[in-house]
Amino acid sequence: MRIVVAFVVALCGTAYAQAPGEYVAGAAVGPSYHDVMADRWSVGVGIGSVGLRAPDGSPTSYAIGELAFRFRLAPHFELETTLGGGNESDHNAATSVGLATLGARYIFQPRADWNVWIVGAIGALSLRSDPNDASSQVDRAMAEAGMGIERRFAHFALQAEFRAIAPGAPKQAEEASARTDTMAPAASDTLAGAELSLGASWYF
């Protein structure tokens, strides 16, 4: 009889612990889990600054806006294309910059609220000394490498990113070199730069 009573008491206790809507100790979860493969596309906008410098010159800063489209191939990998541009931070100057890239991101913790990634990209950089004169535009191929951090809220996310920029020689100089069979452009034709941006993305 004692065994039967003990069994009934234990059964009632288990049923109470598992009743719908009841809190079960130890059932609390940690950071939110995001099903990243359910929302594989994203569009992002950002603002930031691009700094470019020639070896024998002072740095020039540009305030830019940026638009990005991304597609997630796997939980840790995204492909992206970005378009950006802006004017020199000194409003008295007319120089403008444009950037377009294709790249890939490796995301270390894709399902967590906070995640960090590294990115690599190739693309084109254009500098125009006169916005109204297309002939003043100088185009360069470029490569980028960097890292970023993101805070995700379901479909919405905030992010910050830093990229190092390595532009190639001006396209016009390369064409002139090919025509005259001369050596490669001088070191003064090279640039180095960096980009820092803040933005937001929407996943769908």
Short mmCIF file of C-alpha atoms in Angstrom, two decimals:
data_model
loop_
_atom_site.label_atom_id
_atom_site.label_comp_id
_atom_site.label_asym_id
_atom_site.label_seq_id
_atom_site.Cartn_x
_atom_site.Cartn_y
_atom_site.Cartn_z
CA MET A 1 0.00 0.00 0.00
CA ARG A 2 2.84 2.36 0.85
CA ILE A 3 4.43 1.63 -2.54
CA VAL A 4 1.15 2.49 -4.35
CA VAL A 5 0.77 5.75 -2.42
CA ALA A 6 4.38 6.72 -3.18
CA PHE A 7 3.87 5.97 -6.89
CA VAL A 8 0.69 8.09 -7.05
CA VAL A 9 2.40 11.00 -5.28
CA ALA A 10 5.37 10.82 -7.66
CA LEU A 11 3.06 10.65 -10.71
CA CYS A 12 1.08 13.69 -9.56
CA GLY A 13 4.28 15.63 -8.99
CA THR A 14 5.51 14.81 -12.51
CA ALA A 15 2.19 15.79 -14.07
CA TYR A 16 2.24 19.11 -12.24
CA ALA A 17 5.79 19.85 -13.36
CA GLN A 18 4.88 19.18 -17.00
CA ALA A 19 1.52 20.95 -17.06
CA PRO A 20 1.16 23.33 -20.04
CA GLY A 21 2.23 26.84 -19.23
CA GLU A 22 4.05 25.85 -16.06
CA TYR A 23 7.65 27.00 -15.54
CA VAL A 24 10.15 24.15 -15.27
CA ALA A 25 13.35 24.87 -13.42
CA GLY A 26 16.37 24.66 -15.72
CA ALA A 27 14.31 25.31 -18.86
CA ALA A 28 15.58 28.88 -19.30
CA VAL A 29 17.68 29.36 -22.42
CA GLY A 30 20.63 31.62 -23.16
CA PRO A 31 21.03 34.04 -26.08
CA SER A 32 18.42 33.97 -28.83
CA TYR A 33 18.81 31.36 -31.53
CA HIS A 34 18.37 32.66 -35.07
CA ASP A 35 17.43 30.27 -37.87
CA VAL A 36 19.77 31.95 -40.34
CA MET A 37 19.00 29.56 -43.20
CA ALA A 38 15.33 30.56 -43.08
CA ASP A 39 16.21 34.19 -43.92
CA ARG A 40 19.01 33.83 -46.43
CA TRP A 41 18.77 37.24 -48.11
CA SER A 42 19.55 40.61 -46.58
CA VAL A 43 19.78 44.22 -47.66
CA GLY A 44 21.87 46.71 -45.74
CA VAL A 45 22.53 50.44 -45.68
CA GLY A 46 25.41 52.23 -44.02
CA ILE A 47 27.29 55.47 -43.58
CA GLY A 48 30.98 55.88 -42.97
CA SER A 49 34.30 57.32 -43.94
CA VAL A 50 36.90 56.28 -46.51
CA GLY A 51 40.47 57.50 -46.21
CA LEU A 52 42.93 57.28 -49.12
CA ARG A 53 46.58 58.23 -49.16
CA ALA A 54 49.37 58.27 -51.73
CA PRO A 55 52.89 57.46 -50.46
CA ASP A 56 54.06 61.04 -51.09
CA GLY A 57 50.86 62.87 -50.13
CA SER A 58 48.57 63.68 -47.25
CA PRO A 59 45.47 61.52 -46.60
CA THR A 60 42.10 62.47 -48.08
CA SER A 61 38.86 61.55 -46.29
CA TYR A 62 35.47 60.98 -47.93
CA ALA A 63 32.08 60.77 -46.24
CA ILE A 64 30.19 57.95 -47.95
CA GLY A 65 26.87 56.14 -48.05
CA GLU A 66 26.66 52.44 -48.86
CA LEU A 67 24.11 49.87 -50.05
CA ALA A 68 24.74 46.12 -49.71
CA PHE A 69 22.96 42.95 -50.86
CA ARG A 70 23.87 39.59 -49.32
CA PHE A 71 22.99 35.92 -49.79
CA ARG A 72 23.82 33.21 -47.26
CA LEU A 73 25.30 30.10 -48.86
CA ALA A 74 25.75 28.24 -45.57
CA PRO A 75 25.34 29.20 -41.90
CA HIS A 76 28.89 30.58 -41.74
CA PHE A 77 29.25 31.95 -45.30
CA GLU A 78 27.64 34.91 -47.08
CA LEU A 79 28.20 36.39 -50.52
CA GLU A 80 27.72 40.13 -50.88
CA THR A 81 27.81 42.96 -53.37
CA THR A 82 28.17 46.57 -52.25
CA LEU A 83 27.82 49.96 -53.89
CA GLY A 84 28.95 53.15 -52.22
CA GLY A 85 30.06 56.67 -52.84
CA GLY A 86 30.42 60.15 -51.44
CA ASN A 87 32.31 63.42 -51.44
CA GLU A 88 35.46 64.66 -49.81
CA SER A 89 34.90 65.53 -46.15
CA ASP A 90 36.23 69.04 -46.83
CA HIS A 91 33.08 70.59 -48.29
CA ASN A 92 35.16 73.17 -50.15
CA ALA A 93 36.63 70.37 -52.30
CA ALA A 94 34.77 68.76 -55.18
CA THR A 95 36.55 65.40 -55.27
CA SER A 96 34.22 62.40 -55.06
CA VAL A 97 34.76 58.66 -54.65
CA GLY A 98 32.79 55.61 -55.76
CA LEU A 99 33.21 51.96 -54.73
CA ALA A 100 31.73 48.70 -55.99
CA THR A 101 32.72 45.26 -54.67
CA LEU A 102 31.94 41.57 -54.74
CA GLY A 103 32.97 39.70 -51.62
CA ALA A 104 32.44 36.92 -49.10
CA ARG A 105 32.03 36.94 -45.33
CA TYR A 106 32.86 34.19 -42.84
CA ILE A 107 30.64 34.55 -39.75
CA PHE A 108 31.92 32.96 -36.55
CA GLN A 109 28.64 32.72 -34.57
CA PRO A 110 25.85 33.12 -37.13
CA ARG A 111 22.98 32.00 -34.85
CA ALA A 112 23.84 34.19 -31.85
CA ASP A 113 22.57 37.68 -31.05
CA TRP A 114 26.15 38.97 -31.27
CA ASN A 115 28.35 37.76 -34.11
CA VAL A 116 31.71 38.66 -35.61
CA TRP A 117 32.90 38.12 -39.17
CA ILE A 118 35.88 38.55 -41.47
CA VAL A 119 35.41 39.72 -45.03
CA GLY A 120 37.36 39.77 -48.28
CA ALA A 121 36.32 41.49 -51.51
CA ILE A 122 37.48 42.66 -54.91
CA GLY A 123 36.05 45.49 -56.94
CA ALA A 124 36.58 48.93 -58.40
CA LEU A 125 37.31 52.36 -56.98
CA SER A 126 36.66 55.58 -58.90
CA LEU A 127 37.92 59.06 -58.08
CA ARG A 128 36.53 62.13 -59.83
CA SER A 129 38.08 65.57 -59.31
CA ASP A 130 35.12 67.33 -60.97
CA PRO A 131 31.62 65.85 -60.44
CA ASN A 132 30.43 67.54 -63.66
CA ASP A 133 33.30 66.29 -65.83
CA ALA A 134 33.34 62.57 -66.62
CA SER A 135 36.81 62.86 -68.15
CA SER A 136 38.24 63.72 -64.72
CA GLN A 137 37.34 60.27 -63.39
CA VAL A 138 40.17 57.84 -62.61
CA ASP A 139 39.29 54.15 -62.17
CA ARG A 140 41.29 51.57 -60.21
CA ALA A 141 40.83 47.90 -59.40
CA MET A 142 41.01 47.21 -55.68
CA ALA A 143 41.00 44.51 -53.01
CA GLU A 144 39.58 44.76 -49.50
CA ALA A 145 39.98 42.80 -46.27
CA GLY A 146 38.43 43.50 -42.92
CA MET A 147 36.23 42.47 -40.02
CA GLY A 148 32.94 43.48 -38.47
CA ILE A 149 30.55 42.96 -35.59
CA GLU A 150 26.76 42.70 -35.61
CA ARG A 151 23.91 42.77 -33.08
CA ARG A 152 20.89 40.95 -34.45
CA PHE A 153 17.24 41.39 -33.42
CA ALA A 154 15.20 38.77 -35.33
CA HIS A 155 15.05 40.19 -38.90
CA PHE A 156 16.78 43.48 -38.04
CA ALA A 157 20.48 43.98 -37.23
CA LEU A 158 22.94 46.76 -36.43
CA GLN A 159 26.59 46.46 -37.45
CA ALA A 160 30.00 48.11 -37.55
CA GLU A 161 32.78 47.21 -39.96
CA PHE A 162 36.40 48.11 -40.73
CA ARG A 163 38.10 47.36 -44.06
CA ALA A 164 41.60 47.93 -45.36
CA ILE A 165 41.64 49.01 -49.02
CA ALA A 166 44.41 48.22 -51.52
CA PRO A 167 43.74 50.03 -54.83
CA GLY A 168 45.71 49.13 -57.95
CA ALA A 169 47.31 51.46 -60.47
CA PRO A 170 45.06 53.89 -62.42
CA LYS A 171 43.46 52.22 -65.40
CA GLN A 172 44.60 54.98 -67.74
CA ALA A 173 48.23 54.53 -66.64
CA GLU A 174 48.02 50.78 -67.26
CA GLU A 175 46.67 51.34 -70.77
CA ALA A 176 49.42 53.89 -71.53
CA SER A 177 52.05 51.48 -70.23
CA ALA A 178 50.73 48.71 -72.47
CA ARG A 179 50.80 50.96 -75.54
CA THR A 180 54.34 52.23 -74.99
CA ASP A 181 55.82 49.01 -73.55
CA THR A 182 57.25 51.01 -70.67
CA MET A 183 57.66 49.93 -67.10
CA ALA A 184 54.78 49.82 -64.61
CA PRO A 185 53.46 53.12 -63.17
CA ALA A 186 55.64 54.83 -60.62
CA ALA A 187 55.11 54.41 -56.90
CA SER A 188 53.29 57.75 -56.77
CA ASP A 189 50.46 56.09 -58.71
CA THR A 190 49.75 53.75 -55.81
CA LEU A 191 47.24 54.33 -53.02
CA ALA A 192 46.42 52.78 -49.67
CA GLY A 193 43.29 53.31 -47.67
CA ALA A 194 40.74 52.18 -45.12
CA GLU A 195 36.99 52.30 -44.57
CA LEU A 196 35.01 52.48 -41.34
CA SER A 197 31.23 52.19 -41.51
CA LEU A 198 28.12 51.86 -39.33
CA GLY A 199 24.96 50.34 -40.74
CA ALA A 200 21.77 48.34 -40.44
CA SER A 201 20.50 45.24 -42.25
CA TRP A 202 17.16 43.55 -42.81
CA TYR A 203 17.07 39.75 -43.24
CA PHE A 204 14.31 38.09 -45.24
#
